[in-house]
């Protein structure tokens, strides 16, 4: 098996371990999918306490189907881990919903730095996020974010400048979802909270839906919602991380499963039945491989 990395990463002769790694502009850590997990340290008490949550980072290597816990995030004052993106330098950008804050995390040691993102000022609300190459094989990338329009389920797409933290709105699309990007300049959304569970490719300029894939197979219960979900592009396929509310209510020891969607055929296969984690975010850089041969 051979891997063709995204961006400036190496050559097609490198094997699937990516030991040679993506070349300039890419850190070694930027080759894999990183998962954001959620655990209650103290359960919330209605009307009394919002609870205390814990966030951890797990590295997922799709070619080996291995999950490696990297440790706990200790971002000061942060609560409610919700979404994550990974840049080409090997840093994760983690959004905490409860405190409406974004932190920049070094994936080598999980050191955490607050950013100047001001959720109260932007009033963007809960977001999904992903870095996307500016064009195919470009070394430059942009952070895209997605949120809900008011209290509706309509999605909104924007970019977030990681220097000024200014938001540039691009457009609206049916059904809010989490985001992933890739090294060929595409941005995708994954709607999983309620049926129909689908993946959409979005036009980066105006959020028009360009392509759609069904993800109904991951949960056939039409009345079930998601108890944590995320997705990421790697090696030409989409990896879906999902646990249903119904499954969790029936057995609270269950964890997120992992599925792989092949965009050439639209077929979905289960990769990992029980990941051992409640996955609420997934980040992959534009250095990750765009094709596996």
Coordinates of N, CA and C in Angstrom, one line a residue, residues 46-220:
X46 N -29.3 19.7 37.6 CA -30.3 20.6 37.1 C -30.6 21.8 38.1
X47 N -30.4 23.0 37.6 CA -30.7 24.1 38.5 C -29.7 24.4 39.5
X48 N -28.6 23.6 39.6 CA -27.6 23.8 40.7 C -26.2 23.9 40.2
X49 N -25.8 23.0 39.3 CA -24.4 23.0 38.8 C -24.4 22.6 37.4
X50 N -23.6 23.3 36.5 CA -23.4 22.9 35.1 C -22.5 21.7 34.9
X51 N -21.9 21.2 36.0 CA -21.0 20.1 35.9 C -19.6 20.5 35.5
X52 N -18.7 19.5 35.6 CA -17.3 19.7 35.3 C -16.9 18.7 34.3
X53 N -16.3 19.1 33.1 CA -16.0 18.2 32.1 C -14.5 18.1 31.9
X54 N -14.0 17.0 31.2 CA -12.6 16.8 31.0 C -12.5 16.5 29.5
X55 N -11.4 17.1 28.9 CA -11.1 16.8 27.5 C -9.8 16.1 27.3
X56 N -9.7 15.1 26.5 CA -8.5 14.4 26.2 C -8.3 14.4 24.7
X57 N -7.1 14.1 24.2 CA -6.7 14.0 22.8 C -6.2 12.6 22.6
X58 N -6.7 12.0 21.5 CA -6.4 10.7 21.0 C -5.9 10.8 19.6
X59 N -4.8 10.1 19.3 CA -4.3 10.1 17.9 C -4.9 8.8 17.2
X60 N -5.5 9.0 16.0 CA -6.0 7.9 15.3 C -5.2 7.7 14.0
X61 N -4.7 6.5 13.8 CA -3.9 6.2 12.6 C -4.8 5.3 11.7
X62 N -5.5 5.8 10.7 CA -6.5 5.0 10.0 C -5.9 3.8 9.3
X63 N -4.7 3.9 8.8 CA -4.1 2.7 8.1 C -3.9 1.5 9.0
X64 N -3.6 1.8 10.2 CA -3.4 0.7 11.2 C -4.6 0.5 12.1
X65 N -5.6 1.4 12.0 CA -6.8 1.3 12.9 C -6.4 1.4 14.4
X66 N -5.4 2.2 14.7 CA -5.0 2.3 16.1 C -5.3 3.6 16.7
X67 N -5.7 3.6 18.0 CA -6.0 4.8 18.7 C -5.1 4.9 19.9
X68 N -4.3 6.0 20.0 CA -3.3 6.2 21.0 C -3.7 7.4 21.8
X69 N -4.1 7.2 23.1 CA -4.4 8.3 24.0 C -3.1 9.2 24.2
X70 N -3.2 10.5 24.0 CA -2.1 11.4 24.2 C -2.1 12.1 25.6
X71 N -3.3 12.2 26.2 CA -3.4 12.8 27.5 C -4.5 13.8 27.6
X72 N -4.6 14.4 28.8 CA -5.7 15.3 29.1 C -5.3 16.7 28.7
X73 N -6.2 17.5 28.2 CA -6.0 18.9 28.0 C -6.3 19.7 29.3
X74 N -5.4 20.6 29.6 CA -5.6 21.4 30.8 C -5.6 22.9 30.4
X75 N -6.6 23.2 29.5 CA -6.7 24.6 29.1 C -7.4 25.4 30.2
X76 N -6.8 26.5 30.7 CA -7.3 27.2 31.9 C -8.7 27.7 31.7
X77 N -9.6 27.3 32.6 CA -11.0 27.9 32.6 C -11.9 27.3 31.6
X78 N -11.4 26.4 30.8 CA -12.2 25.9 29.6 C -13.1 24.7 30.1
X79 N -14.4 24.8 29.6 CA -15.3 23.7 29.8 C -16.2 23.4 28.6
X80 N -16.6 22.1 28.5 CA -17.4 21.7 27.3 C -16.7 21.6 26.0
X81 N -15.7 20.7 26.0 CA -15.0 20.5 24.7 C -16.0 20.1 23.6
X82 N -15.9 20.7 22.4 CA -16.9 20.5 21.4 C -16.4 20.3 20.0
X83 N -15.3 20.9 19.6 CA -14.8 20.7 18.2 C -13.3 21.0 18.2
X84 N -12.7 20.5 17.1 CA -11.2 20.7 17.0 C -10.8 20.7 15.5
X85 N -9.8 21.5 15.2 CA -9.2 21.5 13.9 C -7.7 21.4 14.1
X86 N -6.9 20.9 13.1 CA -5.5 20.7 13.2 C -4.8 21.4 12.0
X87 N -3.8 22.2 12.3 CA -3.1 22.9 11.3 C -1.8 22.2 10.8
X88 N -1.2 22.7 9.8 CA 0.0 22.1 9.2 C 1.2 22.1 10.1
X89 N 1.2 22.9 11.1 CA 2.4 22.9 12.1 C 2.2 21.9 13.2
X90 N 1.1 21.2 13.2 CA 0.9 20.2 14.3 C 0.3 20.8 15.5
X91 N -0.5 21.8 15.4 CA -1.2 22.4 16.5 C -2.7 22.2 16.3
X92 N -3.4 21.9 17.4 CA -4.8 21.7 17.4 C -5.5 23.0 17.9
X93 N -6.6 23.4 17.2 CA -7.4 24.5 17.6 C -8.6 23.9 18.2
X94 N -8.8 24.1 19.5 CA -9.9 23.4 20.2 C -11.0 24.4 20.7
X95 N -12.2 24.1 20.3 CA -13.3 25.0 20.7 C -14.1 24.4 21.9
X96 N -14.3 25.2 22.9 CA -15.0 24.8 24.1 C -16.4 25.5 24.1
X97 N -17.4 24.8 24.0 CA -18.8 25.4 23.8 C -19.2 26.1 25.1
X98 N -19.1 25.4 26.3 CA -19.6 26.0 27.5 C -19.0 27.4 27.8
X99 N -17.7 27.6 27.5 CA -17.1 28.8 27.8 C -16.8 29.7 26.5
X100 N -17.3 29.2 25.4 CA -17.2 29.9 24.1 C -15.8 30.4 23.8
X101 N -14.8 29.5 23.9 CA -13.4 29.9 23.8 C -12.7 29.0 22.9
X102 N -11.6 29.5 22.2 CA -10.8 28.6 21.4 C -9.4 28.7 22.0
X103 N -8.8 27.5 22.1 CA -7.4 27.4 22.5 C -6.5 26.7 21.5
X104 N -5.2 27.1 21.4 CA -4.3 26.5 20.5 C -3.4 25.5 21.3
X105 N -3.4 24.2 20.8 CA -2.7 23.2 21.6 C -1.6 22.6 20.8
X106 N -0.4 22.5 21.4 CA 0.7 21.8 20.8 C 0.5 20.3 20.9
X107 N 0.4 19.6 19.8 CA 0.2 18.2 19.8 C 1.3 17.4 20.3
X108 N 2.5 18.0 20.4 CA 3.7 17.2 20.9 C 3.6 17.1 22.4
X109 N 3.2 18.1 23.1 CA 3.2 18.0 24.6 C 1.8 18.4 25.2
X110 N 0.9 18.8 24.4 CA -0.5 19.2 24.8 C -0.5 20.5 25.6
X111 N 0.6 21.3 25.5 CA 0.5 22.6 26.1 C -0.5 23.4 25.4
X112 N -1.2 24.2 26.2 CA -2.4 24.9 25.8 C -2.3 26.4 25.9
X113 N -2.6 27.2 24.9 CA -2.5 28.6 24.9 C -3.9 29.2 24.5
X114 N -4.3 30.2 25.3 CA -5.6 30.9 25.0 C -5.4 31.7 23.7
X115 N -6.4 31.8 22.9 CA -6.4 32.7 21.8 C -7.2 34.0 22.1
X116 N -7.2 34.9 21.2 CA -8.0 36.2 21.4 C -9.4 36.1 20.8
X117 N -9.8 34.9 20.5 CA -11.2 34.7 20.0 C -12.2 35.2 21.1
X118 N -13.1 36.0 20.7 CA -14.1 36.6 21.7 C -15.5 36.1 21.2
X119 N -16.0 35.1 21.8 CA -17.3 34.5 21.4 C -18.4 35.5 21.7
X120 N -18.3 36.3 22.7 CA -19.3 37.3 23.0 C -19.4 38.4 22.0
X121 N -18.2 38.7 21.5 CA -18.1 39.8 20.4 C -18.6 39.3 19.1
X122 N -18.2 38.1 18.7 CA -18.6 37.6 17.4 C -20.0 37.1 17.4
X123 N -20.5 36.6 18.5 CA -21.9 36.0 18.6 C -22.1 34.9 17.6
X124 N -21.1 34.2 17.2 CA -21.2 33.1 16.2 C -21.9 31.9 16.8
X125 N -21.7 31.6 18.1 CA -22.3 30.4 18.7 C -21.4 29.2 18.6
X126 N -22.0 28.1 18.9 CA -21.3 26.8 18.8 C -20.9 26.6 17.4
X127 N -19.6 26.0 17.3 CA -19.1 25.9 15.9 C -18.4 24.5 15.7
X128 N -18.5 24.1 14.4 CA -17.6 23.1 13.9 C -16.4 23.8 13.2
X129 N -15.3 23.1 13.1 CA -14.1 23.8 12.5 C -13.2 22.9 11.8
X130 N -12.5 23.4 10.7 CA -11.6 22.6 10.0 C -10.7 23.5 9.2
X131 N -9.4 23.1 9.1 CA -8.5 23.8 8.1 C -8.6 23.2 6.8
X132 N -8.6 24.1 5.7 CA -8.8 23.7 4.3 C -7.7 24.3 3.5
X133 N -7.1 23.5 2.6 CA -6.1 24.1 1.7 C -6.7 25.2 0.8
X134 N -6.0 26.2 0.6 CA -6.6 27.3 -0.2 C -6.8 26.9 -1.7
X135 N -6.1 25.9 -2.1 CA -6.3 25.3 -3.4 C -5.6 23.9 -3.4
X136 N -5.8 23.1 -4.5 CA -5.1 21.8 -4.5 C -3.6 21.9 -4.3
X137 N -3.1 21.2 -3.3 CA -1.6 21.1 -3.1 C -1.0 22.5 -2.6
X138 N -1.8 23.4 -2.3 CA -1.3 24.7 -1.8 C -0.7 24.6 -0.4
X139 N 0.4 25.3 -0.1 CA 0.9 25.3 1.2 C 0.2 26.1 2.2
X140 N -0.7 27.0 1.7 CA -1.5 27.9 2.6 C -2.9 27.3 2.8
X141 N -3.4 27.6 4.0 CA -4.7 27.0 4.5 C -5.5 28.0 5.2
X142 N -6.8 27.8 5.3 CA -7.7 28.7 6.0 C -8.5 27.9 6.9
X143 N -8.8 28.5 8.1 CA -9.7 27.9 9.1 C -11.2 28.2 8.8
X144 N -11.9 27.2 8.4 CA -13.4 27.4 8.2 C -14.1 27.0 9.4
X145 N -15.2 27.7 9.7 CA -16.1 27.3 10.9 C -17.5 27.3 10.4
X146 N -18.3 26.4 11.1 CA -19.7 26.3 10.8 C -20.5 26.4 12.1
X147 N -21.7 27.0 12.0 CA -22.5 27.2 13.1 C -24.0 27.1 12.7
X148 N -24.9 27.4 13.6 CA -26.3 27.4 13.3 C -26.8 28.8 13.1
X149 N -27.8 28.9 12.3 CA -28.4 30.2 12.1 C -29.5 30.4 13.2
X150 N -29.3 31.2 14.2 CA -30.2 31.4 15.2 C -30.5 30.1 16.0
X151 N -31.8 29.8 16.2 CA -32.2 28.6 16.8 C -32.6 27.5 15.8
X152 N -32.4 27.8 14.6 CA -32.8 26.8 13.5 C -31.7 25.7 13.3
X153 N -32.0 24.8 12.5 CA -31.0 23.8 12.1 C -30.2 24.1 10.9
X154 N -30.5 25.3 10.3 CA -29.8 25.8 9.1 C -28.4 26.1 9.5
X155 N -27.4 25.7 8.6 CA -26.0 25.9 8.9 C -25.5 27.2 8.3
X156 N -24.5 27.7 8.8 CA -23.8 28.9 8.3 C -22.3 28.6 8.2
X157 N -21.7 29.0 7.1 CA -20.3 28.8 6.9 C -19.5 30.1 6.9
X158 N -18.4 30.1 7.5 CA -17.5 31.3 7.6 C -16.1 30.9 7.7
X159 N -15.2 31.9 7.5 CA -13.8 31.7 7.8 C -13.4 32.5 9.0
X160 N -12.4 32.0 9.7 CA -11.9 32.6 10.9 C -10.4 32.9 10.8
X161 N -10.1 34.2 10.8 CA -8.7 34.6 10.6 C -8.0 34.3 11.9
X162 N -6.9 33.4 11.9 CA -6.3 33.0 13.1 C -5.2 34.0 13.6
X163 N -5.1 35.1 12.9 CA -4.3 36.2 13.5 C -5.2 37.3 14.1
X164 N -6.2 37.7 13.4 CA -7.1 38.8 14.0 C -8.4 38.2 14.6
X165 N -8.7 37.0 14.3 CA -9.9 36.4 14.8 C -11.2 37.1 14.4
X166 N -11.1 37.7 13.2 CA -12.2 38.2 12.5 C -12.9 37.1 11.7
X167 N -14.2 37.2 11.6 CA -15.0 36.2 10.9 C -15.5 36.8 9.6
X168 N -15.4 36.0 8.5 CA -15.9 36.4 7.2 C -17.0 35.4 6.8
X169 N -18.2 35.8 6.8 CA -19.3 34.9 6.5 C -19.3 34.6 5.0
X170 N -19.6 33.3 4.7 CA -19.6 32.8 3.3 C -21.0 32.5 2.8
X171 N -21.8 32.0 3.7 CA -23.2 31.6 3.2 C -23.8 30.7 4.2
X172 N -25.1 30.3 3.8 CA -25.9 29.3 4.6 C -26.1 28.1 3.8
X173 N -26.3 27.0 4.6 CA -26.6 25.7 3.9 C -27.6 24.9 4.8
X174 N -28.3 24.0 4.1 CA -29.3 23.2 4.9 C -28.6 22.3 5.9
X175 N -29.1 22.3 7.1 CA -28.7 21.3 8.1 C -27.3 21.5 8.6
X176 N -27.1 22.1 9.7 CA -25.8 22.3 10.4 C -25.1 21.0 10.5
X177 N -23.7 21.0 10.4 CA -22.9 19.9 10.6 C -21.5 20.2 11.0
X178 N -20.8 19.2 11.5 CA -19.4 19.4 11.8 C -18.6 19.5 10.5
X179 N -17.4 20.0 10.5 CA -16.6 20.2 9.3 C -15.3 19.4 9.2
X180 N -14.9 19.1 8.0 CA -13.5 18.6 7.8 C -13.0 19.2 6.5
X181 N -11.7 19.3 6.3 CA -11.1 19.8 5.1 C -10.1 18.8 4.6
X182 N -9.4 19.2 3.6 CA -8.3 18.3 3.0 C -7.3 19.2 2.2
X183 N -6.3 18.5 1.7 CA -5.2 19.1 1.0 C -5.5 19.4 -0.4
X184 N -6.7 19.0 -0.9 CA -7.1 19.4 -2.3 C -8.1 20.5 -2.3
X185 N -8.2 21.2 -1.2 CA -9.0 22.4 -1.1 C -10.5 22.3 -1.0
X186 N -11.0 21.1 -0.4 CA -12.4 20.9 -0.2 C -12.8 21.1 1.2
X187 N -14.0 21.6 1.5 CA -14.6 21.6 2.8 C -15.9 20.8 2.8
X188 N -16.0 20.0 3.8 CA -17.2 19.1 3.9 C -17.9 19.3 5.3
X189 N -19.2 19.0 5.3 CA -20.0 19.1 6.5 C -20.6 17.7 6.7
X190 N -20.7 17.3 8.0 CA -21.3 16.1 8.4 C -22.5 16.3 9.3
X191 N -23.7 16.1 8.8 CA -24.9 16.2 9.6 C -25.2 14.9 10.3
X192 N -25.1 14.8 11.6 CA -25.4 13.5 12.3 C -26.3 13.6 13.5
X193 N -26.6 14.8 13.9 CA -27.3 14.9 15.1 C -28.7 14.3 15.0
X194 N -29.3 14.4 13.8 CA -30.6 13.8 13.6 C -30.7 13.4 12.1
X195 N -31.6 12.4 11.8 CA -31.7 12.1 10.3 C -32.2 13.3 9.5
X196 N -31.9 13.3 8.2 CA -31.1 12.4 7.5 C -29.6 12.6 7.8
X197 N -28.8 11.6 8.1 CA -27.4 11.7 8.4 C -26.7 11.7 7.0
X198 N -26.0 12.8 6.7 CA -25.4 13.0 5.4 C -24.1 13.7 5.5
X199 N -23.3 13.6 4.5 CA -22.1 14.4 4.2 C -22.3 15.3 3.1
X200 N -21.9 16.5 3.2 CA -22.0 17.5 2.1 C -20.7 18.1 1.8
X201 N -20.4 18.2 0.5 CA -19.3 19.1 0.1 C -19.9 20.5 -0.1
X202 N -19.2 21.5 0.5 CA -19.7 22.8 0.4 C -18.8 23.7 -0.5
X203 N -19.4 24.6 -1.3 CA -18.7 25.6 -2.0 C -18.1 26.6 -1.0
X204 N -16.8 26.7 -1.0 CA -16.1 27.6 0.0 C -16.5 29.0 -0.1
X205 N -17.0 29.5 -1.3 CA -17.3 30.9 -1.5 C -18.7 31.3 -1.0
X206 N -19.6 30.3 -1.1 CA -21.0 30.7 -0.7 C -21.8 29.6 0.0
X207 N -21.2 28.5 0.4 CA -21.8 27.4 1.1 C -22.8 26.6 0.3
X208 N -22.9 26.8 -1.0 CA -23.8 25.9 -1.8 C -23.3 24.5 -1.6
X209 N -24.3 23.5 -1.6 CA -24.0 22.1 -1.5 C -23.6 21.6 -2.9
X210 N -22.4 21.0 -3.0 CA -21.9 20.5 -4.3 C -22.1 19.0 -4.5
X211 N -21.9 18.3 -3.4 CA -22.1 16.8 -3.5 C -22.7 16.3 -2.1
X212 N -23.4 15.2 -2.2 CA -24.0 14.7 -0.9 C -23.8 13.2 -0.9
X213 N -23.4 12.6 0.3 CA -23.4 11.2 0.5 C -24.2 10.9 1.7
X214 N -25.0 9.8 1.6 CA -25.8 9.3 2.7 C -24.9 8.6 3.8
X215 N -25.1 8.9 5.0 CA -24.5 8.2 6.1 C -25.5 7.5 7.0
X216 N -26.6 7.1 6.4 CA -27.7 6.5 7.2 C -27.3 5.2 7.9
X217 N -26.4 4.5 7.3 CA -26.0 3.2 7.8 C -25.4 3.2 9.2
X218 N -24.9 4.3 9.6 CA -24.3 4.4 11.0 C -25.3 4.3 12.1
X219 N -26.5 4.7 11.8 CA -27.6 4.6 12.8 C -28.9 4.5 12.1
X220 N -29.5 3.4 12.1 CA -30.8 3.1 11.3 C -32.0 3.6 12.1

